[in-house]
Amino acid sequence: MAVSIKGVKIDEDAAMCPYRLVLEHVTSRWGVLILIALQERSYRFSELRREIGRVSEKMLAQTLQTLERDGLVHRDAKPVIPPRVDYSLTPLGREAAEQVRALASWTEQRMGEVLKARQTYDEARA
């Protein structure tokens, strides 16, 4: 099936795949937390891991690498001993972080309604 994006007809699978991938990266469990944390300031790897909490080194490294590849995170490796690597947001990453933070704020503000809806749903099926 073909879709039109900005007036250009493209195969739906080909058109959606890149968008979906970036959306998955930005809205993943760790992607959201990384973007929000880096919105405040740059972090070294170990600092960022402590700030986020409960993320493995492997998962943090993979997520940072993915966000860097997408152009959202900047990795600054300084040639010193011991090695120092700082992570910060690119301008594109700042835009994404603003959007993610807005969604996180909405979630926090509406959590009472969500919990009530869950309770109503569960009671109706009990």
mmCIF file of C-alpha atoms in Angstrom:
data_model
loop_
_atom_site.group_PDB
_atom_site.id
_atom_site.type_symbol
_atom_site.label_atom_id
_atom_site.label_comp_id
_atom_site.label_asym_id
_atom_site.label_seq_id
_atom_site.Cartn_x
_atom_site.Cartn_y
_atom_site.Cartn_z
ATOM 1 C CA MET A 1 0.000 0.000 0.000
ATOM 2 C CA ALA A 2 1.339 3.438 -0.929
ATOM 3 C CA VAL A 3 1.071 6.506 1.276
ATOM 4 C CA SER A 4 1.726 10.131 0.545
ATOM 5 C CA ILE A 5 4.181 12.022 2.698
ATOM 6 C CA LYS A 6 4.535 15.694 1.852
ATOM 7 C CA GLY A 7 3.004 14.980 -1.545
ATOM 8 C CA VAL A 8 5.368 12.118 -2.386
ATOM 9 C CA LYS A 9 3.912 8.629 -2.766
ATOM 10 C CA ILE A 10 6.015 6.018 -0.999
ATOM 11 C CA ASP A 11 5.529 2.381 -0.086
ATOM 12 C CA GLU A 12 3.976 2.375 3.418
ATOM 13 C CA ASP A 13 6.504 -0.024 4.951
ATOM 14 C CA ALA A 14 9.445 1.939 3.559
ATOM 15 C CA ALA A 15 7.901 5.241 4.644
ATOM 16 C CA MET A 16 6.998 4.263 8.182
ATOM 17 C CA CYS A 17 10.021 2.204 9.127
ATOM 18 C CA PRO A 18 12.469 5.104 9.678
ATOM 19 C CA TYR A 19 9.872 7.158 11.548
ATOM 20 C CA ARG A 20 8.903 4.224 13.707
ATOM 21 C CA LEU A 21 12.504 3.435 14.523
ATOM 22 C CA VAL A 22 13.287 6.973 15.636
ATOM 23 C CA LEU A 23 10.034 7.118 17.579
ATOM 24 C CA GLU A 24 10.939 3.846 19.288
ATOM 25 C CA HIS A 25 14.403 5.175 20.151
ATOM 26 C CA VAL A 26 13.088 8.442 21.577
ATOM 27 C CA THR A 27 10.188 6.899 23.487
ATOM 28 C CA SER A 28 11.928 3.769 24.726
ATOM 29 C CA ARG A 29 12.141 3.268 28.474
ATOM 30 C CA TRP A 30 15.761 4.422 28.652
ATOM 31 C CA GLY A 31 15.613 6.854 25.734
ATOM 32 C CA VAL A 32 13.023 8.983 27.510
ATOM 33 C CA LEU A 33 15.012 9.059 30.740
ATOM 34 C CA ILE A 34 18.295 9.829 28.984
ATOM 35 C CA LEU A 35 16.793 12.699 26.993
ATOM 36 C CA ILE A 36 15.159 14.210 30.075
ATOM 37 C CA ALA A 37 18.356 13.907 32.140
ATOM 38 C CA LEU A 38 20.561 15.400 29.415
ATOM 39 C CA GLN A 39 18.142 18.282 29.024
ATOM 40 C CA GLU A 40 19.414 19.591 32.369
ATOM 41 C CA ARG A 41 23.161 19.270 31.683
ATOM 42 C CA SER A 42 25.855 17.062 30.188
ATOM 43 C CA TYR A 43 26.841 13.905 32.053
ATOM 44 C CA ARG A 44 29.687 11.463 32.174
ATOM 45 C CA PHE A 45 28.608 7.861 31.607
ATOM 46 C CA SER A 46 28.732 6.823 35.274
ATOM 47 C CA GLU A 47 26.965 10.015 36.392
ATOM 48 C CA LEU A 48 24.197 9.448 33.868
ATOM 49 C CA ARG A 49 23.810 5.851 35.001
ATOM 50 C CA ARG A 50 23.405 6.982 38.615
ATOM 51 C CA GLU A 51 21.008 9.769 37.599
ATOM 52 C CA ILE A 52 18.745 7.398 35.687
ATOM 53 C CA GLY A 53 19.044 4.463 38.066
ATOM 54 C CA ARG A 54 18.327 0.761 37.500
ATOM 55 C CA VAL A 55 19.829 0.681 33.994
ATOM 56 C CA SER A 56 22.584 -1.765 33.130
ATOM 57 C CA GLU A 57 25.838 -0.491 31.663
ATOM 58 C CA LYS A 58 25.139 -2.449 28.496
ATOM 59 C CA MET A 59 21.647 -1.013 28.009
ATOM 60 C CA LEU A 60 22.793 2.541 28.757
ATOM 61 C CA ALA A 61 25.690 2.209 26.301
ATOM 62 C CA GLN A 62 23.411 0.765 23.598
ATOM 63 C CA THR A 63 20.776 3.461 24.075
ATOM 64 C CA LEU A 64 23.344 6.276 24.059
ATOM 65 C CA GLN A 65 24.901 4.850 20.898
ATOM 66 C CA THR A 66 21.490 4.637 19.213
ATOM 67 C CA LEU A 67 20.581 8.207 20.193
ATOM 68 C CA GLU A 68 24.004 9.388 19.028
ATOM 69 C CA ARG A 69 23.494 7.652 15.672
ATOM 70 C CA ASP A 70 20.101 9.371 15.332
ATOM 71 C CA GLY A 71 21.802 12.745 15.889
ATOM 72 C CA LEU A 72 20.171 13.398 19.263
ATOM 73 C CA VAL A 73 23.138 12.867 21.595
ATOM 74 C CA HIS A 74 26.692 14.168 21.279
ATOM 75 C CA ARG A 75 29.526 12.018 22.636
ATOM 76 C CA ASP A 76 32.624 14.025 23.571
ATOM 77 C CA ALA A 77 35.606 11.747 24.243
ATOM 78 C CA LYS A 78 38.517 13.660 25.718
ATOM 79 C CA PRO A 79 41.999 12.175 25.188
ATOM 80 C CA VAL A 80 43.056 12.218 28.832
ATOM 81 C CA ILE A 81 44.080 9.562 31.329
ATOM 82 C CA PRO A 82 41.835 8.189 32.615
ATOM 83 C CA PRO A 83 39.582 8.585 29.590
ATOM 84 C CA ARG A 84 36.724 11.044 29.990
ATOM 85 C CA VAL A 85 33.561 10.897 27.915
ATOM 86 C CA ASP A 86 30.763 13.426 28.271
ATOM 87 C CA TYR A 87 27.288 13.111 26.782
ATOM 88 C CA SER A 88 25.075 16.055 25.891
ATOM 89 C CA LEU A 89 22.129 16.816 23.650
ATOM 90 C CA THR A 90 22.487 18.131 20.137
ATOM 91 C CA PRO A 91 20.071 20.849 19.013
ATOM 92 C CA LEU A 92 17.915 18.104 17.484
ATOM 93 C CA GLY A 93 18.130 16.191 20.764
ATOM 94 C CA ARG A 94 16.992 19.282 22.675
ATOM 95 C CA GLU A 95 13.888 19.463 20.484
ATOM 96 C CA ALA A 96 13.155 15.786 21.094
ATOM 97 C CA ALA A 97 13.760 16.181 24.843
ATOM 98 C CA GLU A 98 11.268 19.059 25.015
ATOM 99 C CA GLN A 99 8.610 16.887 23.385
ATOM 100 C CA VAL A 100 9.367 13.915 25.624
ATOM 101 C CA ARG A 101 9.330 16.113 28.731
ATOM 102 C CA ALA A 102 5.924 17.482 27.718
ATOM 103 C CA LEU A 103 4.583 13.942 27.424
ATOM 104 C CA ALA A 104 6.151 12.989 30.770
ATOM 105 C CA SER A 105 4.566 16.057 32.401
ATOM 106 C CA TRP A 106 1.180 15.223 30.923
ATOM 107 C CA THR A 107 1.505 11.669 32.244
ATOM 108 C CA GLU A 108 2.362 12.928 35.710
ATOM 109 C CA GLN A 109 -0.543 15.405 35.715
ATOM 110 C CA ARG A 110 -3.068 12.825 34.521
ATOM 111 C CA MET A 111 -1.882 9.842 36.564
ATOM 112 C CA GLY A 112 -4.866 10.067 38.918
ATOM 113 C CA GLU A 113 -7.260 9.750 35.997
ATOM 114 C CA VAL A 114 -5.284 6.851 34.562
ATOM 115 C CA LEU A 115 -5.335 5.008 37.890
ATOM 116 C CA LYS A 116 -9.082 5.584 38.205
ATOM 117 C CA ALA A 117 -9.647 4.279 34.666
ATOM 118 C CA ARG A 118 -7.567 1.183 35.437
ATOM 119 C CA GLN A 119 -9.557 0.521 38.579
ATOM 120 C CA THR A 120 -12.862 0.903 36.724
ATOM 121 C CA TYR A 121 -11.630 -1.401 33.978
ATOM 122 C CA ASP A 122 -10.389 -4.050 36.431
ATOM 123 C CA GLU A 123 -13.603 -3.937 38.484
ATOM 124 C CA ALA A 124 -15.737 -4.359 35.371
ATOM 125 C CA ARG A 125 -13.806 -7.501 34.451
ATOM 126 C CA ALA A 126 -13.621 -9.004 37.922
#
